Short mmCIF file of C-alpha atoms in Angstrom, two decimals:
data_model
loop_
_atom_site.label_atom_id
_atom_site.label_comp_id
_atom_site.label_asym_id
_atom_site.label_seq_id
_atom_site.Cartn_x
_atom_site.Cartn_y
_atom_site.Cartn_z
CA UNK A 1 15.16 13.68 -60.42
CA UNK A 2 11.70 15.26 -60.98
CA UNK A 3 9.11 14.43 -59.27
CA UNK A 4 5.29 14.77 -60.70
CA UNK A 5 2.42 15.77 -58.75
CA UNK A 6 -1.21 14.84 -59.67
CA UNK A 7 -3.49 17.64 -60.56
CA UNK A 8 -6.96 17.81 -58.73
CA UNK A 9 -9.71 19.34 -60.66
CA UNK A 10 -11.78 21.78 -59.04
CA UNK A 11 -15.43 20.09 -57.33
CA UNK A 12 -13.20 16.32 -57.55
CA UNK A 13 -13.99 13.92 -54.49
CA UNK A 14 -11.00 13.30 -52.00
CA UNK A 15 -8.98 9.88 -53.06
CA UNK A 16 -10.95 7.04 -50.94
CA UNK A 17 -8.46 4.80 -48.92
CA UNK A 18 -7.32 1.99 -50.59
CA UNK A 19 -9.68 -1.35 -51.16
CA UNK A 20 -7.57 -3.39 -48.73
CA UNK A 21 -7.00 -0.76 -45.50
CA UNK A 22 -9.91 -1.93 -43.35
CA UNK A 23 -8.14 -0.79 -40.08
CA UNK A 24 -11.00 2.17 -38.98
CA UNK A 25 -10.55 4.70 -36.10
CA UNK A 26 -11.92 2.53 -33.53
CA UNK A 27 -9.42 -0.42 -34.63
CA UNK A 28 -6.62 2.33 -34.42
CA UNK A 29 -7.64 2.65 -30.62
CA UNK A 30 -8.67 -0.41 -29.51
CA UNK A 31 -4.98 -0.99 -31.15
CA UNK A 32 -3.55 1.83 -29.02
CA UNK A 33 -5.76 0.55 -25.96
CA UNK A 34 -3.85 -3.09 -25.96
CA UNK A 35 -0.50 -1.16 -26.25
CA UNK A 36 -1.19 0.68 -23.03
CA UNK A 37 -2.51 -2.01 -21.31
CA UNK A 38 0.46 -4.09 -22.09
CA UNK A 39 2.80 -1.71 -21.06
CA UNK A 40 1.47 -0.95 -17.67
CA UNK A 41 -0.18 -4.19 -16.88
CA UNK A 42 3.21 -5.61 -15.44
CA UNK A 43 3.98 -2.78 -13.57
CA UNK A 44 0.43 -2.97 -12.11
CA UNK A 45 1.46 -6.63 -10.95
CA UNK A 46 4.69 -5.19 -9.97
CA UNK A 47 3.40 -2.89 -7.86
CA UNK A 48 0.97 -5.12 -6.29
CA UNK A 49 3.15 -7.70 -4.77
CA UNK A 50 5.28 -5.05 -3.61
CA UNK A 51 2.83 -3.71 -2.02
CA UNK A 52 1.94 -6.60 -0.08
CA UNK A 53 5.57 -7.65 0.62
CA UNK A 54 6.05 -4.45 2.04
CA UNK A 55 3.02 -4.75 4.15
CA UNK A 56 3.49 -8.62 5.70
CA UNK A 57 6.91 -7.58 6.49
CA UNK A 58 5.73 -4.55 8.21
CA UNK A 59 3.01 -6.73 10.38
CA UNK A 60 4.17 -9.95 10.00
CA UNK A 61 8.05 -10.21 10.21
CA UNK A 62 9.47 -7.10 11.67
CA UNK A 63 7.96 -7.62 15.27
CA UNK A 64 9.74 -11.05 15.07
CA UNK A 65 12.96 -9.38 14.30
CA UNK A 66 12.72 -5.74 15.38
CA UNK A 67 10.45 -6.13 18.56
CA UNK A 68 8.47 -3.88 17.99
CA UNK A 69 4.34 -3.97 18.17
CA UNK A 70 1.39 -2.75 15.75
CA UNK A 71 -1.72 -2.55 16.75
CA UNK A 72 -5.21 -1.35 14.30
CA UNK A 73 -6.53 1.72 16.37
CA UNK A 74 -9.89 1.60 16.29
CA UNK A 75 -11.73 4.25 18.60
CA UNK A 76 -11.19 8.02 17.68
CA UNK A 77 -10.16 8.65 21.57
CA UNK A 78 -6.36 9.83 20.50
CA UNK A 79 -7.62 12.12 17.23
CA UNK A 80 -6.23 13.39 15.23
CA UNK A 81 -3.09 12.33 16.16
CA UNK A 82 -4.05 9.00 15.82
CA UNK A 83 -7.43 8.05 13.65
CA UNK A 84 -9.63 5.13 13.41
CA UNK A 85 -7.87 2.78 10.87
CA UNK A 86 -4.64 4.11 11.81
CA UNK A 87 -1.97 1.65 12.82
CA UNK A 88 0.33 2.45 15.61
CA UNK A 89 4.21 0.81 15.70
CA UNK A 90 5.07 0.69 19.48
CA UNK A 91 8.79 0.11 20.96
CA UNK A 92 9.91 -1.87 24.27
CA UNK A 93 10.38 0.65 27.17
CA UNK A 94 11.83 -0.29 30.33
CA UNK A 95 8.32 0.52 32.92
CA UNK A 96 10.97 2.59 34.82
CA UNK A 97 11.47 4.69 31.83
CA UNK A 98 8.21 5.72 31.49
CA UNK A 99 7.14 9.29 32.39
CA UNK A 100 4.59 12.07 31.31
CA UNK A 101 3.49 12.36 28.24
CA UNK A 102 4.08 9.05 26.73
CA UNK A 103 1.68 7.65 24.14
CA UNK A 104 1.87 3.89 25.32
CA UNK A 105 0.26 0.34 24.55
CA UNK A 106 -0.69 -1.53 27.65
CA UNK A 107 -3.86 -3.98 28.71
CA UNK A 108 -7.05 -1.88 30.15
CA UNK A 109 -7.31 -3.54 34.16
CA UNK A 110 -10.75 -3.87 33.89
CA UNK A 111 -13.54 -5.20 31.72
CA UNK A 112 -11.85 -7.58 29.11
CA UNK A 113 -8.49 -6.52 29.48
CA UNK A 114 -7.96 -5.47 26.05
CA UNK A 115 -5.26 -3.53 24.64
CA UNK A 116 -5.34 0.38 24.74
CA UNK A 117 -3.17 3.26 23.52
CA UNK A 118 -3.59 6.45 25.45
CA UNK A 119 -1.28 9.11 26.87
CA UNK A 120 0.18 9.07 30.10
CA UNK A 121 -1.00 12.13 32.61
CA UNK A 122 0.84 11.13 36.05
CA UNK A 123 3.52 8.41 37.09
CA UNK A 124 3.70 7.29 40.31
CA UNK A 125 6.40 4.65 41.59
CA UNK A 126 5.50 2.58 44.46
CA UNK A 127 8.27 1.82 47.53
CA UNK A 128 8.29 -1.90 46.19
CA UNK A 129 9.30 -1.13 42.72
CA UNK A 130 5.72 -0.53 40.94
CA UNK A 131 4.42 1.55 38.71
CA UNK A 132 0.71 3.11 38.34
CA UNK A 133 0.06 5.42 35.59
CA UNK A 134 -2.98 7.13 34.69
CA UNK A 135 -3.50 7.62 31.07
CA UNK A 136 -6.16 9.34 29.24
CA UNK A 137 -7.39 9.71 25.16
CA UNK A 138 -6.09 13.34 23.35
CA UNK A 139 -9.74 13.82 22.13
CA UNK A 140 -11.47 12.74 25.85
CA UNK A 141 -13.04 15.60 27.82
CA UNK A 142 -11.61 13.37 31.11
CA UNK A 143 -8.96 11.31 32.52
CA UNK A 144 -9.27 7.16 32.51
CA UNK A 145 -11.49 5.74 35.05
CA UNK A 146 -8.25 3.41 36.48
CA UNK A 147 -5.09 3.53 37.47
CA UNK A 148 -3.42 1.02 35.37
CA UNK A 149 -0.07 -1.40 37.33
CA UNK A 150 2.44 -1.79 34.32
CA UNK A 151 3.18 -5.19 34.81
CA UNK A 152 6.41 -6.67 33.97
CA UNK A 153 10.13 -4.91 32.85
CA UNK A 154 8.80 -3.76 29.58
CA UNK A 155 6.08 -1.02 28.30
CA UNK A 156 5.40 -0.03 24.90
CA UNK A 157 5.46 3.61 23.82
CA UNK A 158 3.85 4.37 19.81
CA UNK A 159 6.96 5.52 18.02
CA UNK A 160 4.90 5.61 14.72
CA UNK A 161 1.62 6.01 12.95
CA UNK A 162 0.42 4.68 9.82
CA UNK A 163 -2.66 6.03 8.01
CA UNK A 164 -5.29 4.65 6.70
CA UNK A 165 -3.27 0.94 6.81
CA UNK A 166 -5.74 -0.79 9.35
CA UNK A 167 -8.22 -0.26 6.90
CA UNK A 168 -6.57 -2.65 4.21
CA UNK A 169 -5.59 -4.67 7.17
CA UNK A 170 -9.41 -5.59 8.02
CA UNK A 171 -10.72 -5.42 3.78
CA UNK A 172 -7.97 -8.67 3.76
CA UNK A 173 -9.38 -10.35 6.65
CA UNK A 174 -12.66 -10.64 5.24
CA UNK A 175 -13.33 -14.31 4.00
CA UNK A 176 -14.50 -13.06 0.41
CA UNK A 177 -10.93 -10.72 -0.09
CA UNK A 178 -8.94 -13.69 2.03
CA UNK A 179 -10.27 -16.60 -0.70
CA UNK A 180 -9.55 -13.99 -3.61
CA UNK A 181 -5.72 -13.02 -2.60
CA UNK A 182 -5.34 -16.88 -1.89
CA UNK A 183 -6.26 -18.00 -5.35
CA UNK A 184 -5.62 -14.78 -7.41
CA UNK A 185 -2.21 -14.12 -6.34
CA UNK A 186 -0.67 -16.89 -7.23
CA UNK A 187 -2.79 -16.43 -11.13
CA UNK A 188 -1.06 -12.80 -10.88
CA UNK A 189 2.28 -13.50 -10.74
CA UNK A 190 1.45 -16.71 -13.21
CA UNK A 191 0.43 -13.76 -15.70
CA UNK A 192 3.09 -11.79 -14.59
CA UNK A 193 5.92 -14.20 -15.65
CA UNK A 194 4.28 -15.61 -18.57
CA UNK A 195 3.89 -11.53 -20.05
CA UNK A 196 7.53 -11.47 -19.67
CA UNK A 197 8.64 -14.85 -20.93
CA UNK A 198 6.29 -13.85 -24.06
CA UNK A 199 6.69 -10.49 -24.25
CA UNK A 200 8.04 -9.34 -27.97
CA UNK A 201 10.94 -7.67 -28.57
CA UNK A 202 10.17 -4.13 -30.05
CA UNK A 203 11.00 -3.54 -33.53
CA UNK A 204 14.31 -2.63 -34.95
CA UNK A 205 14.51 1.16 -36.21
CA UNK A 206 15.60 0.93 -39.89
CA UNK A 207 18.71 1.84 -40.35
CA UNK A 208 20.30 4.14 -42.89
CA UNK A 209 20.56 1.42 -45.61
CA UNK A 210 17.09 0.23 -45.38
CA UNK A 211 15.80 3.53 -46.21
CA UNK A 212 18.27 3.21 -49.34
CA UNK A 213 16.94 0.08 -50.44
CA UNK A 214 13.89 1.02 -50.19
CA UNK A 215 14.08 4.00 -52.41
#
């Protein structure tokens, strides 16, 4: 079989593209664009939802099943060990249990009552079964101003920190991000689904035969 080349004369102009190839470089990406965005648009979803199923089970159903606590730490009084945004996972303790050294969850005895996670510094047990620990932040210069009765069978001593979660926590309380997740989530996995009821199949690879026919 011989095969014949064109000759092209010296000073000729390069062979223009034929009349009907419109496709230009920016088509070409744009083109490439849609095939990337299709490709990682429903892992995007995917990794989404996970993302929030892994977070309302951390806050939402484990301290139904597991017992445990979380609270959004929001003063910098135990840096760095634990930082503003931080979340803190806290585990029953019997009050007996608890000794020196303890980073614990328990309700402030004065002002408000709120919640409060500091460090234990002393212990002492009472002849009618009490205890009265003093507690004080890693990053304060002094100790608590109160000795704090640990009321009940139970304290709760942080077991685990999160980073950075309590932030995301308090974005989806907002009203504007609570209205979005409420109606967009529902329009993401919508999308989700419908991109891979609809999806196409990808081409076959021709096979061996093609190519023969075609030649």
């Amino acid at each position: 079989m011989t095969t014949v080349l064109p000759v092209r004369r010296p000073g000729a102009a390069d062979e223009l593209p034929p009349a009907g190839d419109e496709r230009s470089t920016a088509g070409r990406r744009a083109d490439r664009a849609r095939q990337v965005l299709g490709r990682t648009a429903p892992w995007l979803v995917r990794g989404v939802m996970a993302t929030a199923v892994l977070v309302f089970a951390l806050l939402a159903v484990g301290p139904h099943v597991l017992g445990y606590r979380t609270m959004t730490m929001l003063t910098a009084s135990m840096a760095p060990e634990i930082e503003p945004g931080d979340i803190t996972i806290a585990t029953p303790v019997a009050v007996s249990d608890v000794t020196e050294g303890m980073v614990i969850t328990y309700h402030m005895p004065v002002d408000d009552h709120s919640l409060v996670t500091h460090r234990v510094v002393s212990v002492e047990k009472t002849p009618d079964g009490s205890v009265l620990v003093q507690t004080k932040g890693d990053a304060n210069a002094a100790v608590d101003p109160w000795t704090a009765h640990l009321q009940g069978d139970t304290a709760y001593e942080v077991r685990a920190v999160v980073p950075e979660l309590g932030h995301l926590v308090q974005l989806l309380r907002t009203p504007v991000v609570s209205q979005a997740l409420l109606y967009g989530a529902p329009l993401m996995l919508a999308a989700w689904l419908l991109m891979t009821i609809w999806r196409p199949a990808p081409a076959a690879a021709p096979t061996h035969e093609d190519k023969e026919n075609q030649e």
